[in-house]
XYZ file of C-alpha atoms in Angstrom:
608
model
C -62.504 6.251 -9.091
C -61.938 3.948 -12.167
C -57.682 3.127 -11.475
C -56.024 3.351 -14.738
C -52.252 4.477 -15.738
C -53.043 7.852 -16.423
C -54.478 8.293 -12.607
C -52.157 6.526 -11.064
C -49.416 9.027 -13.221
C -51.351 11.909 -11.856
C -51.406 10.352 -8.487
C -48.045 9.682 -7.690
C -46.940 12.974 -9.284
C -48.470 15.361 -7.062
C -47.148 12.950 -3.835
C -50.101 10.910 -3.198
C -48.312 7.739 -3.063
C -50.789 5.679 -1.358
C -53.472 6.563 -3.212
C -51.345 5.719 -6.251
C -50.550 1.831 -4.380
C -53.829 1.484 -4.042
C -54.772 1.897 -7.671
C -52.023 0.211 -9.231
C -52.950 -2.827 -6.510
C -56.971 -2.576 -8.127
C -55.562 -2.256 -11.551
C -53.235 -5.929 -11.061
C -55.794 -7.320 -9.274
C -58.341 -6.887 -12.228
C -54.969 -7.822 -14.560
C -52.439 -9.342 -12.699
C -50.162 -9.482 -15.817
C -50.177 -5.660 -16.568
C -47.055 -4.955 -17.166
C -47.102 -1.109 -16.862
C -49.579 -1.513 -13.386
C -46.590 -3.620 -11.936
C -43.951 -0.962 -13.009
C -45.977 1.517 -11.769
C -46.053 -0.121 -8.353
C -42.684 -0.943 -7.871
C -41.934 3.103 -8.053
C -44.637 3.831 -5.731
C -43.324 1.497 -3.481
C -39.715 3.024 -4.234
C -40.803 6.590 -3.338
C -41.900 4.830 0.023
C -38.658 3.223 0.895
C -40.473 -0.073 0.916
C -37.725 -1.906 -1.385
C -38.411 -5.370 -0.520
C -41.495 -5.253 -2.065
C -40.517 -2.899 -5.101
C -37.890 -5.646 -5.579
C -40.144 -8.604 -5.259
C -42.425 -6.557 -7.892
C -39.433 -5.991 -10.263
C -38.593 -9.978 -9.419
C -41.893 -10.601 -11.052
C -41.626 -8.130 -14.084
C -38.414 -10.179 -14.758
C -40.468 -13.363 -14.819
C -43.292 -11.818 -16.955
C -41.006 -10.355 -19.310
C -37.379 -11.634 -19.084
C -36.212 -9.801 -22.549
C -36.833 -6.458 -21.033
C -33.590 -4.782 -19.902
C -35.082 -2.340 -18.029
C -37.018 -4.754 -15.284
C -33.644 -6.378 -14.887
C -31.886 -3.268 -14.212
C -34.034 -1.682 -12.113
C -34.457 -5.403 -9.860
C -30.698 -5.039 -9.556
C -30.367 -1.087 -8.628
C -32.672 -2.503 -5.502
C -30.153 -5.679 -4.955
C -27.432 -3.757 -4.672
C -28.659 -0.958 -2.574
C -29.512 -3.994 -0.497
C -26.196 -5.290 -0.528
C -26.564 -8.233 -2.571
C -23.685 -7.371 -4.864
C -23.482 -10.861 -6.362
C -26.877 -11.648 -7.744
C -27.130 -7.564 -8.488
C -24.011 -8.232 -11.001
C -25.935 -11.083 -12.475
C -28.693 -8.977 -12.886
C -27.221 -6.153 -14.473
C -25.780 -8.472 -16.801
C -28.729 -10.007 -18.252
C -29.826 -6.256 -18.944
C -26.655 -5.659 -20.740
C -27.033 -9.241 -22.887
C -30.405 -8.021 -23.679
C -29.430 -3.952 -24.411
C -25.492 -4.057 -24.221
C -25.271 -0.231 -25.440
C -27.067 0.973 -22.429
C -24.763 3.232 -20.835
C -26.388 4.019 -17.911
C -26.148 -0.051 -17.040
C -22.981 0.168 -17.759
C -22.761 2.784 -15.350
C -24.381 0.961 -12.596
C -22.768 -2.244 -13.135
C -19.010 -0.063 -13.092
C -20.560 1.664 -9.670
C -21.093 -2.041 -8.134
C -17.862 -3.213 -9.187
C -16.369 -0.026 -7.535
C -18.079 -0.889 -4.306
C -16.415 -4.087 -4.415
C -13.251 -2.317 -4.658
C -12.708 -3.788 -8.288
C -11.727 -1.019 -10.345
C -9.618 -2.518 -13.182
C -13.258 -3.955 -14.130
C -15.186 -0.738 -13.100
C -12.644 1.521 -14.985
C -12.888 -0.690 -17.910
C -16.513 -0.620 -18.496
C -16.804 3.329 -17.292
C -14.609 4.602 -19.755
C -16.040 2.344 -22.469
C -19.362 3.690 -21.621
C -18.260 7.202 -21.516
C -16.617 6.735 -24.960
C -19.668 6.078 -26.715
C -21.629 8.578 -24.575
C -19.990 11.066 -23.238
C -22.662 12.973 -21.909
C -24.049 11.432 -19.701
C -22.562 12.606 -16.826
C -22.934 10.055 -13.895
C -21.233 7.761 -16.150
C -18.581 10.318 -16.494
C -18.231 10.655 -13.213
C -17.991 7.580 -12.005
C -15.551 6.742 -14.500
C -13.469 9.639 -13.173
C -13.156 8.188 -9.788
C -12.363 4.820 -11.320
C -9.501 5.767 -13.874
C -8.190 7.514 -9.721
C -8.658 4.384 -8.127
C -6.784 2.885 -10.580
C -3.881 5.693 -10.391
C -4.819 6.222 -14.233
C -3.833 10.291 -13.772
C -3.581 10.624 -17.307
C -6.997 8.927 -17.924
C -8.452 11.238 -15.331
C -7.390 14.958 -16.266
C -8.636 13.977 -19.943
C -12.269 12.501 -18.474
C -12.501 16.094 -16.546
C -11.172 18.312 -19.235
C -14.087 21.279 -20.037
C -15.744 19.738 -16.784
C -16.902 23.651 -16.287
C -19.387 24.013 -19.513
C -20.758 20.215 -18.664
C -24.475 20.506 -17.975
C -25.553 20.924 -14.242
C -25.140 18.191 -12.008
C -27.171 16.222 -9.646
C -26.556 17.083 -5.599
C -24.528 14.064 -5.351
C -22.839 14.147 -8.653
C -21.402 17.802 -7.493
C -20.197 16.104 -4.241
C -18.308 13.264 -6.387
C -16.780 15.850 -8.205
C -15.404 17.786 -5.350
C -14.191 14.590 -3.967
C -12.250 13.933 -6.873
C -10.600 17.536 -7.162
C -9.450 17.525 -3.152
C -8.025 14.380 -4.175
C -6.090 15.879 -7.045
C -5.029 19.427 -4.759
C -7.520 20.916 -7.272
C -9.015 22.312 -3.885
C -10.306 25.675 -5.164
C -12.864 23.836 -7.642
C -13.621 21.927 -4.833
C -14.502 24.312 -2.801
C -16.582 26.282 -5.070
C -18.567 22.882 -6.051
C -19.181 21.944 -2.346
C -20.229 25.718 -1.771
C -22.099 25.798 -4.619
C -24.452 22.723 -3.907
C -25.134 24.346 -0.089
C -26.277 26.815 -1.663
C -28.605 25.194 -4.419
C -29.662 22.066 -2.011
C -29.089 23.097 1.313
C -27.011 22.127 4.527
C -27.386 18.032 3.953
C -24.884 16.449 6.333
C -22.964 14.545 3.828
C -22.038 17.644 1.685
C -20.821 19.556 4.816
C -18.736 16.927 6.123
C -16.944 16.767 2.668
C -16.221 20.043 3.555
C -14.734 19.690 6.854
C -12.706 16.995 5.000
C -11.702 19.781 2.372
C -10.476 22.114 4.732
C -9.080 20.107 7.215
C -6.853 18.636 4.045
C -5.743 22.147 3.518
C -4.805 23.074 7.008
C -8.103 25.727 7.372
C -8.683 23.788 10.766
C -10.847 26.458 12.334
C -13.151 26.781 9.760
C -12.980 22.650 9.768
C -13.829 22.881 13.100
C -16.876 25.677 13.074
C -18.546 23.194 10.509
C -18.326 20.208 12.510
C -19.780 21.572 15.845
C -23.105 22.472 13.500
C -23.478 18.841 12.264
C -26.368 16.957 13.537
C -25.662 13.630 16.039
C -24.986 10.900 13.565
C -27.493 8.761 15.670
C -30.523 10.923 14.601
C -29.714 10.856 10.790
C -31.669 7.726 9.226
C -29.609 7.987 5.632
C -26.681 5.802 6.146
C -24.321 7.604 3.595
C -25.060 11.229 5.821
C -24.403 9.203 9.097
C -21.417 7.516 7.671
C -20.048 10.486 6.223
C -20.860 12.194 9.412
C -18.665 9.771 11.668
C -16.095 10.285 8.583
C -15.627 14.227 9.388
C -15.326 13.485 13.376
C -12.776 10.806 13.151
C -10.317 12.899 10.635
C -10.614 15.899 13.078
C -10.255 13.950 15.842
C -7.036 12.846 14.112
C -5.859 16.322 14.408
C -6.805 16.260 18.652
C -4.972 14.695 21.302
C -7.636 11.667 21.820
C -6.365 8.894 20.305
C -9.229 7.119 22.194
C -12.022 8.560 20.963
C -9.976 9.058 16.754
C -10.097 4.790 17.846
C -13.560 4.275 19.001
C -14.730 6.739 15.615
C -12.635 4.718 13.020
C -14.564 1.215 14.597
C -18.059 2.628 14.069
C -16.977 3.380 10.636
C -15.463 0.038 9.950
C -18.591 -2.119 10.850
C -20.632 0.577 8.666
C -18.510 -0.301 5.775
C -20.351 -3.129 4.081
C -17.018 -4.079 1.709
C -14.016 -5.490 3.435
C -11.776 -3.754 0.415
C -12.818 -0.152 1.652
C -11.846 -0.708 5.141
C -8.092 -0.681 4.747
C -7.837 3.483 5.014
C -9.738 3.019 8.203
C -7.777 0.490 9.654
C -4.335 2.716 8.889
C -6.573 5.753 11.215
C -6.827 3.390 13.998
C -3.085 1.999 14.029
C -2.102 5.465 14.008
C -4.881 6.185 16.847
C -3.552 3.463 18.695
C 0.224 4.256 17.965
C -0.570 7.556 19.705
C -2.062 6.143 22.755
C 1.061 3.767 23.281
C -0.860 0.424 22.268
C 2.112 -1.036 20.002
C -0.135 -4.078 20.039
C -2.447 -2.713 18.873
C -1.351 -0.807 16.295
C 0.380 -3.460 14.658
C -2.847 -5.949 14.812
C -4.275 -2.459 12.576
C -1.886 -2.772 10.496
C -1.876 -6.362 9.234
C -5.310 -5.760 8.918
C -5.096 -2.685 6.076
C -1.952 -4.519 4.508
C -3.906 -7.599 4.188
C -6.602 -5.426 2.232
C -4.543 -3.355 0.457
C -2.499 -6.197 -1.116
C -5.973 -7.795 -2.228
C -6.494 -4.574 -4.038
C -3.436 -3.992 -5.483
C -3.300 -7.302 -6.579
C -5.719 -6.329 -9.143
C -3.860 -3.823 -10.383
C -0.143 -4.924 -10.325
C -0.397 -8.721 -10.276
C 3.116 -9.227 -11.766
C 4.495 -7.918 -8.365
C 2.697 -10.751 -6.230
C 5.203 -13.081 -7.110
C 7.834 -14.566 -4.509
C 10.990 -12.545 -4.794
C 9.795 -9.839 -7.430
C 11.090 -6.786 -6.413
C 8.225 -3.484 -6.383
C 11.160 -1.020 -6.403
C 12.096 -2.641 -10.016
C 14.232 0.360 -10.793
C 17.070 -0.311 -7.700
C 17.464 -3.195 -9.530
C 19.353 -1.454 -12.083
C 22.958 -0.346 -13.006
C 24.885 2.413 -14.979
C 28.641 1.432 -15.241
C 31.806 2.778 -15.748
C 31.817 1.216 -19.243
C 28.597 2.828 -20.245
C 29.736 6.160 -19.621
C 32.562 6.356 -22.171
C 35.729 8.594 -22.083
C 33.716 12.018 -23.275
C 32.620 13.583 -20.365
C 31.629 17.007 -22.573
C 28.259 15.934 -21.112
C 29.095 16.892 -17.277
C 29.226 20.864 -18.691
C 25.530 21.507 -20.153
C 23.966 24.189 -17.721
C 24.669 25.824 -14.290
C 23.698 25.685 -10.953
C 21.507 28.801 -10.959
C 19.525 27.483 -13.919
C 19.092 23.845 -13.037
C 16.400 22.527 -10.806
C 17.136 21.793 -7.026
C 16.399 18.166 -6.680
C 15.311 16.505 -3.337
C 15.014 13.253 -2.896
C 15.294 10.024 -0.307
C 13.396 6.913 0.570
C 9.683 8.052 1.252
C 9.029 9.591 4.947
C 12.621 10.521 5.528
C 11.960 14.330 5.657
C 11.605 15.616 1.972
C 8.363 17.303 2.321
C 9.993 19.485 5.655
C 13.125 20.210 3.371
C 10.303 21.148 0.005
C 8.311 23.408 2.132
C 11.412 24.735 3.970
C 13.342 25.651 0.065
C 9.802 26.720 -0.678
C 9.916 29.599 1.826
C 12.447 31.188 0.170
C 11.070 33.505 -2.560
C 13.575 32.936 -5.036
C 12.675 29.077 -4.792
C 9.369 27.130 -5.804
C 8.116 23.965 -5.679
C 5.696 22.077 -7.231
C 4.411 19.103 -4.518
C 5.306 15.677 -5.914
C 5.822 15.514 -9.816
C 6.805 12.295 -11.582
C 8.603 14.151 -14.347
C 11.590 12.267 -13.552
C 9.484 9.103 -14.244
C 7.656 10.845 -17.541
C 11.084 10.924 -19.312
C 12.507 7.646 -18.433
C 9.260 6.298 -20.012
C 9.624 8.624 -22.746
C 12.938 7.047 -23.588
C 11.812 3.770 -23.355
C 9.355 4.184 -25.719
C 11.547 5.545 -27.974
C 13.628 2.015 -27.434
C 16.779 3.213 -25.206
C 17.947 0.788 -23.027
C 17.135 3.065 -19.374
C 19.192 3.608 -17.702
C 22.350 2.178 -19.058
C 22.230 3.619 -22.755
C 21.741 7.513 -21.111
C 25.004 8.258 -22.291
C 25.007 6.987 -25.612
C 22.221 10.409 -26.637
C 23.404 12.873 -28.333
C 23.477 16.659 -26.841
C 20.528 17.632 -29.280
C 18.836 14.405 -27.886
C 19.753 15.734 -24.208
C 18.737 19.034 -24.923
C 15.144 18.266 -26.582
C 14.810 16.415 -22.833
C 15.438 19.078 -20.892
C 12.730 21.094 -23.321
C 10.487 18.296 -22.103
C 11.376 18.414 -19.166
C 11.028 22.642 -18.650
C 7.615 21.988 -20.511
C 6.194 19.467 -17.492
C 7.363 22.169 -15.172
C 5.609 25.223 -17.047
C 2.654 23.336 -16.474
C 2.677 22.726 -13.414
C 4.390 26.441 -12.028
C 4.704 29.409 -13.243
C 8.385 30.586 -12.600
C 8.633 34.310 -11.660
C 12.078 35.673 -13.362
C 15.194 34.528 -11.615
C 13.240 32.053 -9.735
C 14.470 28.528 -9.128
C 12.616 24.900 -8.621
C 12.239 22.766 -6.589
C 12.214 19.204 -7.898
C 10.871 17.110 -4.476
C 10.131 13.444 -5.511
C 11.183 10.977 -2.984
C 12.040 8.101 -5.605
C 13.752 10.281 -8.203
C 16.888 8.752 -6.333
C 16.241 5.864 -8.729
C 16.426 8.482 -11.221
C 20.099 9.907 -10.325
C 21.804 8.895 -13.288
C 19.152 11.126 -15.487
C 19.401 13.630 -13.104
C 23.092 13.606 -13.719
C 22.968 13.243 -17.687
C 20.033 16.201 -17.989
C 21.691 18.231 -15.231
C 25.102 17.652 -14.332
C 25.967 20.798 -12.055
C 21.808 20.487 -9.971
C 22.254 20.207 -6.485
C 20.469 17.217 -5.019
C 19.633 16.919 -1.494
C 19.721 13.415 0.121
C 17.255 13.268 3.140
C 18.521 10.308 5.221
C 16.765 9.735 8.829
C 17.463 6.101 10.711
C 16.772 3.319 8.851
C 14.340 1.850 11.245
C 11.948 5.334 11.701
C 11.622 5.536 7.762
C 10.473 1.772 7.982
C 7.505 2.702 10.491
C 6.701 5.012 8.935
C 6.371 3.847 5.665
C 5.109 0.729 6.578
C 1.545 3.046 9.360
C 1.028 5.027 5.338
C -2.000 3.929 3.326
C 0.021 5.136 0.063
C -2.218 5.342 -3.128
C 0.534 3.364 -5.727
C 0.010 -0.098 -5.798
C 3.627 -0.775 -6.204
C 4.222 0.561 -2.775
C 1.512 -1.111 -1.679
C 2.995 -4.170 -2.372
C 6.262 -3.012 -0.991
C 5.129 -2.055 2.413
C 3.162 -4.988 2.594
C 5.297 -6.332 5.489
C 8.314 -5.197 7.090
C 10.446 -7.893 5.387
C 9.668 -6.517 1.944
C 10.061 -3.538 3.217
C 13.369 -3.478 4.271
C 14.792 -5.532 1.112
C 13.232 -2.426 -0.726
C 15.035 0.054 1.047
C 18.515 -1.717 1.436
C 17.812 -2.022 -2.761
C 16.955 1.197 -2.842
C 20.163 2.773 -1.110
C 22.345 0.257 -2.969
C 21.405 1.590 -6.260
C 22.698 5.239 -4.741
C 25.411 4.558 -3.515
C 26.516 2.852 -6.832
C 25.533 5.819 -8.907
C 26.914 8.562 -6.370
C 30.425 6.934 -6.294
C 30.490 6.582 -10.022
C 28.883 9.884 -11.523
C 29.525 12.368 -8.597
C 26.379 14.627 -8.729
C 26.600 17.992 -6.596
C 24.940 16.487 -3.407
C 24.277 17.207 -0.119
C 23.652 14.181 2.511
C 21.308 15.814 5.034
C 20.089 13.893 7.850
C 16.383 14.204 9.569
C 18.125 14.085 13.042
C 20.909 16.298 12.382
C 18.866 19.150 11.045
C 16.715 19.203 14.165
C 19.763 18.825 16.755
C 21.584 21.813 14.825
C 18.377 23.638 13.148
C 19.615 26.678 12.146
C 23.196 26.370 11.763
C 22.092 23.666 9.158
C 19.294 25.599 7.547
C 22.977 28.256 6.620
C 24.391 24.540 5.548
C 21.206 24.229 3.255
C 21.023 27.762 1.823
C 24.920 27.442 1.415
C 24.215 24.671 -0.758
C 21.804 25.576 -3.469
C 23.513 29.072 -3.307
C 21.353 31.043 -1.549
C 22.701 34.622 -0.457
C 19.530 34.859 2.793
C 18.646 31.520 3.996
C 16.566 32.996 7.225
C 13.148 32.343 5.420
C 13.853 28.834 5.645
C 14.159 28.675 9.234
C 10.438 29.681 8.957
C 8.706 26.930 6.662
C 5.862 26.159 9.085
C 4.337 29.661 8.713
C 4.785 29.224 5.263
C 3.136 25.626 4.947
C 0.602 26.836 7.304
C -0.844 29.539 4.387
C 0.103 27.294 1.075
C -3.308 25.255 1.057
C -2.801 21.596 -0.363
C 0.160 19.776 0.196
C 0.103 16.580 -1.538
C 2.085 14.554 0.399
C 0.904 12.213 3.498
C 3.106 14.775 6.160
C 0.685 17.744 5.419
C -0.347 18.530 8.560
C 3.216 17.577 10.064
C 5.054 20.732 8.324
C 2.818 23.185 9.367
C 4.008 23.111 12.550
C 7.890 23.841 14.229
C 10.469 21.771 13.530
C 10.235 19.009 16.745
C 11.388 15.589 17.585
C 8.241 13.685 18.210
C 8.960 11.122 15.436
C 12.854 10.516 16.206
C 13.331 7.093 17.650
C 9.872 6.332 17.111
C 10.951 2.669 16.206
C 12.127 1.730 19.621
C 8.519 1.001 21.109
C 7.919 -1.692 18.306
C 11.859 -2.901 18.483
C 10.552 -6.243 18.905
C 9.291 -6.035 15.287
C 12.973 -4.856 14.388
C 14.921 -7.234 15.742
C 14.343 -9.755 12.683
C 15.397 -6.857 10.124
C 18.993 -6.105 11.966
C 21.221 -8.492 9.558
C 18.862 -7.414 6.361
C 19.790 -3.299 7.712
C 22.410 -3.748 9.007
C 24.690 -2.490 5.931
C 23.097 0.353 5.317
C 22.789 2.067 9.323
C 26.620 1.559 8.965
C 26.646 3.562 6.115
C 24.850 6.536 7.204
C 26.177 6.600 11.050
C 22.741 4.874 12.982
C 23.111 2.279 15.498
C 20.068 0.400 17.292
């Protein structure tokens, strides 16, 4: 048969792939120049999985026609999925010097920088590209998952808006998107998308192990766990992104088990599959924590240096104003109202009432405010709303507007107060819908840099203080692989770490003893020596008449779904004392951190 394009188009189309090589191959050799024979073998060889040789043939398009684009796109696609991120960038350049509105480069070159875990560059060009087409929705996508990366929330709710009437999406693409709405609590949408592609493209590994993932988030562990026993071996599966996401699924369920080993031996496999040293941090954090379990301090804390070292590589990126010797991440405990900026008109401490005004909880990070949240949540005159930064929203709202924050709070007018607390009611509606006579829940660990606006918004709120020892919140915080690259930095070592918190408690103690909010100092260890009796403390408190729902959070918890915070699986179960005095087996760590501490474990009653 006489080769020519047109067979070799037929060919390949109906899956007779080496037929179609072997034409293209008698085509070049007649015309070993022909551009379109060459193309047409490198996709034949593509379809194959024989991408050496598709790349050498793009190689060689590039050197027969170097003002194409599209040979030096494609020759980089095929670098990269080889790993060869560095000459792939180069690559994808020269395409974009030669075509730079090509979106779908664009694209591609923003999906390599993400896999080098640099997503101020990947966020840039992905939103770019969107902006001029929007449409195309891998571009879209990937810019979504960027703009997250890059804790852009705002950037990311506006990429997704009308994400239901966008055009159908590939198998993957749906899978993306899931990912992205589990990572936002969205979890219904996720759901339905995962659900959705089963159904359209059938049981593939790596979309049922994003399940598991789902529903282990959301506490559904037996369904989790009905999922994962029908998953193939991840030795038999030859696609590396199914047998990666394979391991994935067993090592987050095995987090759940009592085998630290075998959580351990599942987080290594992962690690040497993951070809970028910036994606391994999260993985490293699973295997301290495995290791922490099993006793192996050691261990552990070798785990540890390892995801801080990564994570402050990435956050550098992102915050590199906060890499500086001495610069404190906590900027705000840095901060003073005083008695002179208050003046002698104290008309302000009357707006509102208690059974109007939010309930506020907050506290250093892992000191018990998601127990106390889901414990006030319980109660069915109470809601919450899982971590909001509306606290945050209105101090940068004011500083926009030029006040001087926090010191100049007092010099606003009541109108100017009130129109904030509009805002501020406005956030909520958003976020909850209030059934009549019910009351929120405010639970945002760092809003304690936030007491003075607390206090000038609403003077009579009550405001919990979750305190535990010093030393347990520091372990903790320091085995979390937060998302905010400001406490990245900050838990970057114990040392910064503790400055931070000693800051931190500083700035409260200031602004209790000067404006006097209606607060309640609850410690973690108290509540769980004395549970109920301080549960009736608690409902007491925030005026309450019943507080015996309370006493019953983990039920609760157990049927809310998605809790955003990194205890989610902790408060679904009975109050216990598993993490009290947690900090003795690493004391050795401690000991430098005793004359940094030891001002505040005087202040709220710990000893070592």
């Amino acid at each position: 048969m006489q080769a020519s394009i047109e067979t070799i188009a037929a060919l390949a189309q109906k899956g007779a792939l080496t037929e179609a090589e072997g034409a293209c191959r008698q085509l070049l050799s007649e015309q070993p120049a022909f551009e379109p024979a060459l193309e047409w073998l490198a996709y034949v060889l593509q379809l194959q999985q024989r991408s050496a040789e598709a790349r050498d043939c793009y190689r060689q398009l590039t050197e027969l026609n170097p003002r194409n684009g599209g040979h030096w796109s494609n020759l980089a696609t095929l670098l990269r999925d080889e790993g060869k991120l560095e000459e792939a960038e180069r690559a994808y350049t020269t395409s974009l010097r030669i075509d730079p509105d090509d979106c779908i480069v664009q694209g591609n070159l923003g999906l390599l920088y993400m896999e080098r875990g640099e997503y101020v560059r990947a966020r840039s060009l992905l939103v770019e590209a969107t902006r001029r087409q929007p449409g195309v929705m891998s571009v879209r996508i990937y810019a979504v998952m960027a703009s997250y990366e890059c804790g852009d929330t705002l950037g990311v709710e506006e990429l997704l808006a009308g994400w239901e009437s966008w055009p159908p999406l590939t198998e993957d693409l749906r899978v993306d998107l899931a990912w992205i709405f589990a990572q936002l609590g969205r979890a219904a949408e996720a759901e339905h998308l995962l659900n959705e592609t089963l159904d359209t493209s059938g049981q593939r590994p790596r979309t049922l192990a994003r399940l598991i993932h789902l529903y282990e988030r959301v506490n559904r562990l037996d369904e989790a766990r009905v999922l994962l026993e029908g998953l193939p071996d991840p030795e038999t599966l030859t696609d590396e992104v199914d047998r990666y996401e394979v391991i994935a699924a067993h090592g987050v369920m095995a987090q759940r088990g009592h085998d630290p080993a075998m959580t351990r031996n599942l987080l290594e496999r992962l690690v040497i599959q993951t070809r970028e040293r910036k994606h391994r941090s999260n993985l490293y954090f699973g295997i301290a924590k495995a290791c922490d379990k099993a006793g192996e301090t050691a261990a552990a804390m070798q785990a540890l240096a390892e995801a801080h070292a990564i994570q402050l590589e990435n956050a550098a990126q992102l915050v590199p104003e906060l890499m500086a010797p001495g610069v404190e991440p906590l900027a705000p405990s840095t901060l003073r109202v005083e008695a002179s900026d208050l003046g002698s008109d104290e008309s302000w401490r009357e707006a509102g009432d208690v059974a109007t005004s939010p309930v506020f909880v907050v506290g250093f990070p892992r000191s018990g405010t998601t127990m106390l949240e889901q414990m006030l949540d319980a109660h069915p005159g109470l809601t919450s709303m899982d971590e909001r930064p509306f606290m945050q929203a209105i101090a940068e709202r004011l500083q926009h507007h030029g006040v001087l924050y926090p010191e100049h709070l007092w010099k606003l007018s009541e109108d100017d107060a009130a129109e904030l607390r509009r805002y501020y009611w406005h956030l909520v509606s958003r976020a909850v819908e209030l059934a009549p006579g019910q009351r929120v829940v405010d639970k945002n660990p760092l809003n304690l840099l936030h007491l003075p606006l607390i206090v000038r918004l609403f003077p009579k709120a009550p405001v919990i203080l979750a305190l535990r020892h010093p030393c347990d919140v520091l372990l903790s915080c320091y085995m979390q692989n937060f998302r905010s690259p400001g406490f990245q930095v900050l838990c970057s070592s114990l040392e910064r770490l503790a400055r931070g918190y000693v800051n931190a408690m500083r700035f409260w103690v200031h602004h209790e003893a000067l404006l006097k909010p209606h607060v309640l100092r609850l410690r973690y260890e108290d509540l769980l020596d004395d549970f109920e009796p301080m549960v009736k403390r608690i409902g007491d408190f925030i005026g309450v008449e019943d507080s015996t729902p309370l006493l019953r959070f983990h039920e609760h918890a157990q049927q809310k779904g998605f809790i955003s915070t990194p205890s989610y699986s902790q408060v679904t179960q009975p109050p216990n004392k598993r993490a009290v005095g947690r900090w003795k087996r690493y004391a050795e760590a401690f000991e430098p951190l005793r004359p940094t501490l030891a001002e505040v474990m005087e202040l709220w009653g710990y000893d070592y």
